Amino acid sequence: MSAVDTVRRAADAGPPGRNRARLTGRAPQDTAAGVWTYLLLATTILLSAFPLYWMFVIATSNDEALAKIPPAVVPGDRFMTNLDEVFSLQDVYFAAGLVNSALVSTAVTASVLFFCSLAGFAFAKLRFKGSRWLMLFVVLTLTVPNQLGIVALYIVMGKLGWNGTLLAVIAPGLVTAFGVFYMRQFILNTVPDELVESARMDGATTMRVYWNIVLPAIRPALAVLGLLTFVGTWNDFQWPLITLSGTDFPTSMVAISDLASGNYVIYRRVLAGAFVATVPLLIMLVVGGRQIVRGIMEGAVKS
């Protein structure tokens, strides 16, 4: 190392007070992580991933795996055998449950993205009487627990003749108050009013402004809302259990509950089915995880 490099490094280090001020003003992404940071992250990842790994271990083992002391921690070779038993059960309809969950989650997600972004655009950029009161009403609905509306929802679906069908699961989730509020806040902070006014001066209609200007600008927020909606709909259990109980086309969560019912529960079957039902969510989160972080960070920076 030359004398010039030595002097430059000493100047960068500076006195303790100056060095502390330099580190305080540095951006988080420019600060090198220490050993304790990596150790904490690795511990968090291991603790978070262990339940999924343990589920896979039991799903690939026989009935004696849970009885061992200490229990087995290495996956076995019976995953396909256990999975074949799950799919072959006549009163569970697990394969149909996976297909139904995919249909319901896709339909609900597409509807939520369209209607919530459209309503969010209206609340954020359009001026009409009662918009603030309507937005306040939408926000207040978030404080009402879903369980309070189960009985009324069941009666309404019964009047429509939809109980016991997938329509009863899809219809209540076509639009959500959280989605409307989230889209409204993101559009309010992301799309400038001048851009909307410029498009109107050029002769663009409201729907054209929404489709050609607003939607491209809120793609990160759409990705976040879409992933959260898909995961939440896929994992929904209470309402599908109530309206689809006893039918031949349950969702995956209802099918897993049927696997765990009875006087004697075969856990290798239950966890094999649960692991298969978790795989689509893991794939979506891995593929869209970057979009989630991007959407959250953009919303934080804009606001």
mmCIF file of N, CA, C and O in Angstrom, residues 78-98 255 258-259 266 268-270 272-273 276:
data_model
loop_
_atom_site.group_PDB
_atom_site.id
_atom_site.type_symbol
_atom_site.label_atom_id
_atom_site.label_comp_id
_atom_site.label_asym_id
_atom_site.label_seq_id
_atom_site.Cartn_x
_atom_site.Cartn_y
_atom_site.Cartn_z
ATOM 1 N N ARG A 78 -41.473 -41.773 1.210
ATOM 2 C CA ARG A 78 -42.858 -42.178 1.001
ATOM 3 C C ARG A 78 -43.765 -41.015 0.596
ATOM 4 O O ARG A 78 -44.972 -41.083 0.763
ATOM 5 N N PHE A 79 -43.177 -39.947 0.041
ATOM 6 C CA PHE A 79 -44.001 -38.784 -0.281
ATOM 7 C C PHE A 79 -45.021 -39.114 -1.366
ATOM 8 O O PHE A 79 -46.212 -38.800 -1.231
ATOM 9 N N MET A 80 -44.599 -39.752 -2.432
ATOM 10 C CA MET A 80 -45.518 -40.070 -3.512
ATOM 11 C C MET A 80 -46.555 -41.088 -3.069
ATOM 12 O O MET A 80 -47.721 -41.028 -3.495
ATOM 13 N N THR A 81 -46.162 -42.000 -2.184
ATOM 14 C CA THR A 81 -47.123 -42.977 -1.666
ATOM 15 C C THR A 81 -48.191 -42.304 -0.824
ATOM 16 O O THR A 81 -49.388 -42.568 -0.982
ATOM 17 N N ASN A 82 -47.752 -41.418 0.077
ATOM 18 C CA ASN A 82 -48.723 -40.696 0.902
ATOM 19 C C ASN A 82 -49.612 -39.788 0.059
ATOM 20 O O ASN A 82 -50.823 -39.672 0.310
ATOM 21 N N LEU A 83 -49.010 -39.154 -0.938
ATOM 22 C CA LEU A 83 -49.791 -38.264 -1.798
ATOM 23 C C LEU A 83 -50.802 -39.044 -2.627
ATOM 24 O O LEU A 83 -51.928 -38.582 -2.852
ATOM 25 N N ASP A 84 -50.423 -40.220 -3.066
ATOM 26 C CA ASP A 84 -51.356 -41.060 -3.818
ATOM 27 C C ASP A 84 -52.545 -41.475 -2.951
ATOM 28 O O ASP A 84 -53.683 -41.537 -3.433
ATOM 29 N N GLU A 85 -52.283 -41.736 -1.664
ATOM 30 C CA GLU A 85 -53.387 -42.051 -0.761
ATOM 31 C C GLU A 85 -54.325 -40.856 -0.590
ATOM 32 O O GLU A 85 -55.548 -41.024 -0.510
ATOM 33 N N VAL A 86 -53.759 -39.658 -0.546
ATOM 34 C CA VAL A 86 -54.589 -38.454 -0.396
ATOM 35 C C VAL A 86 -55.490 -38.272 -1.608
ATOM 36 O O VAL A 86 -56.698 -38.023 -1.481
ATOM 37 N N PHE A 87 -54.928 -38.392 -2.808
ATOM 38 C CA PHE A 87 -55.715 -38.182 -4.023
ATOM 39 C C PHE A 87 -56.724 -39.304 -4.266
ATOM 40 O O PHE A 87 -57.712 -39.100 -4.977
ATOM 41 N N SER A 88 -56.486 -40.463 -3.687
ATOM 42 C CA SER A 88 -57.367 -41.599 -3.940
ATOM 43 C C SER A 88 -58.543 -41.678 -2.965
ATOM 44 O O SER A 88 -59.441 -42.498 -3.163
ATOM 45 N N LEU A 89 -58.558 -40.843 -1.918
ATOM 46 C CA LEU A 89 -59.668 -40.867 -0.963
ATOM 47 C C LEU A 89 -60.939 -40.364 -1.639
ATOM 48 O O LEU A 89 -60.970 -39.257 -2.192
ATOM 49 N N GLN A 90 -62.000 -41.150 -1.566
ATOM 50 C CA GLN A 90 -63.226 -40.836 -2.296
ATOM 51 C C GLN A 90 -64.032 -39.708 -1.661
ATOM 52 O O GLN A 90 -64.773 -38.996 -2.343
ATOM 53 N N ASP A 91 -63.927 -39.525 -0.358
ATOM 54 C CA ASP A 91 -64.770 -38.540 0.327
ATOM 55 C C ASP A 91 -64.036 -37.245 0.647
ATOM 56 O O ASP A 91 -64.539 -36.425 1.421
ATOM 57 N N VAL A 92 -62.861 -37.028 0.066
ATOM 58 C CA VAL A 92 -62.082 -35.818 0.338
ATOM 59 C C VAL A 92 -62.052 -34.885 -0.872
ATOM 60 O O VAL A 92 -62.130 -33.665 -0.735
ATOM 61 N N TYR A 93 -61.931 -35.417 -2.077
ATOM 62 C CA TYR A 93 -61.900 -34.626 -3.310
ATOM 63 C C TYR A 93 -60.762 -33.606 -3.272
ATOM 64 O O TYR A 93 -60.961 -32.416 -3.528
ATOM 65 N N PHE A 94 -59.564 -34.089 -2.952
ATOM 66 C CA PHE A 94 -58.437 -33.169 -2.795
ATOM 67 C C PHE A 94 -58.010 -32.562 -4.130
ATOM 68 O O PHE A 94 -57.702 -31.364 -4.205
ATOM 69 N N ALA A 95 -57.980 -33.360 -5.187
ATOM 70 C CA ALA A 95 -57.599 -32.838 -6.505
ATOM 71 C C ALA A 95 -58.581 -31.764 -6.960
ATOM 72 O O ALA A 95 -58.186 -30.702 -7.467
ATOM 73 N N ALA A 96 -59.869 -32.022 -6.764
ATOM 74 C CA ALA A 96 -60.873 -31.011 -7.116
ATOM 75 C C ALA A 96 -60.712 -29.765 -6.257
ATOM 76 O O ALA A 96 -60.941 -28.637 -6.724
ATOM 77 N N GLY A 97 -60.296 -29.934 -4.995
ATOM 78 C CA GLY A 97 -60.087 -28.791 -4.122
ATOM 79 C C GLY A 97 -58.973 -27.881 -4.615
ATOM 80 O O GLY A 97 -59.083 -26.649 -4.553
ATOM 81 N N LEU A 98 -57.886 -28.477 -5.118
ATOM 82 C CA LEU A 98 -56.797 -27.669 -5.665
ATOM 83 C C LEU A 98 -57.251 -26.879 -6.889
ATOM 84 O O LEU A 98 -56.948 -25.688 -7.032
ATOM 85 N N ALA A 255 -60.719 -29.277 1.874
ATOM 86 C CA ALA A 255 -60.284 -30.653 1.651
ATOM 87 C C ALA A 255 -59.269 -31.090 2.700
ATOM 88 O O ALA A 255 -59.302 -32.233 3.179
ATOM 89 N N ASP A 258 -61.023 -31.909 5.805
ATOM 90 C CA ASP A 258 -61.638 -33.236 5.714
ATOM 91 C C ASP A 258 -60.608 -34.341 5.960
ATOM 92 O O ASP A 258 -60.932 -35.387 6.538
ATOM 93 N N LEU A 259 -59.360 -34.090 5.526
ATOM 94 C CA LEU A 259 -58.302 -35.067 5.805
ATOM 95 C C LEU A 259 -58.044 -35.189 7.302
ATOM 96 O O LEU A 259 -57.718 -36.276 7.800
ATOM 97 N N ILE A 266 -54.547 -39.368 10.385
ATOM 98 C CA ILE A 266 -53.288 -39.847 9.800
ATOM 99 C C ILE A 266 -52.503 -38.614 9.370
ATOM 100 O O ILE A 266 -52.760 -38.030 8.302
ATOM 101 N N ARG A 268 -49.495 -38.059 8.312
ATOM 102 C CA ARG A 268 -48.688 -38.047 7.105
ATOM 103 C C ARG A 268 -49.529 -37.693 5.889
ATOM 104 O O ARG A 268 -49.056 -37.039 4.956
ATOM 105 N N ARG A 269 -50.794 -38.082 5.890
ATOM 106 C CA ARG A 269 -51.682 -37.704 4.793
ATOM 107 C C ARG A 269 -52.029 -36.215 4.871
ATOM 108 O O ARG A 269 -52.023 -35.510 3.862
ATOM 109 N N VAL A 270 -52.352 -35.768 6.077
ATOM 110 C CA VAL A 270 -52.741 -34.364 6.249
ATOM 111 C C VAL A 270 -51.610 -33.437 5.835
ATOM 112 O O VAL A 270 -51.807 -32.462 5.093
ATOM 113 N N ALA A 272 -49.010 -34.162 3.938
ATOM 114 C CA ALA A 272 -48.718 -34.297 2.507
ATOM 115 C C ALA A 272 -49.643 -33.411 1.686
ATOM 116 O O ALA A 272 -49.208 -32.713 0.762
ATOM 117 N N GLY A 273 -50.929 -33.429 2.027
ATOM 118 C CA GLY A 273 -51.864 -32.547 1.337
ATOM 119 C C GLY A 273 -51.579 -31.087 1.613
ATOM 120 O O GLY A 273 -51.660 -30.240 0.708
ATOM 121 N N VAL A 276 -48.563 -29.918 -0.480
ATOM 122 C CA VAL A 276 -48.907 -29.698 -1.886
ATOM 123 C C VAL A 276 -49.710 -28.407 -2.047
ATOM 124 O O VAL A 276 -49.516 -27.649 -3.001
#
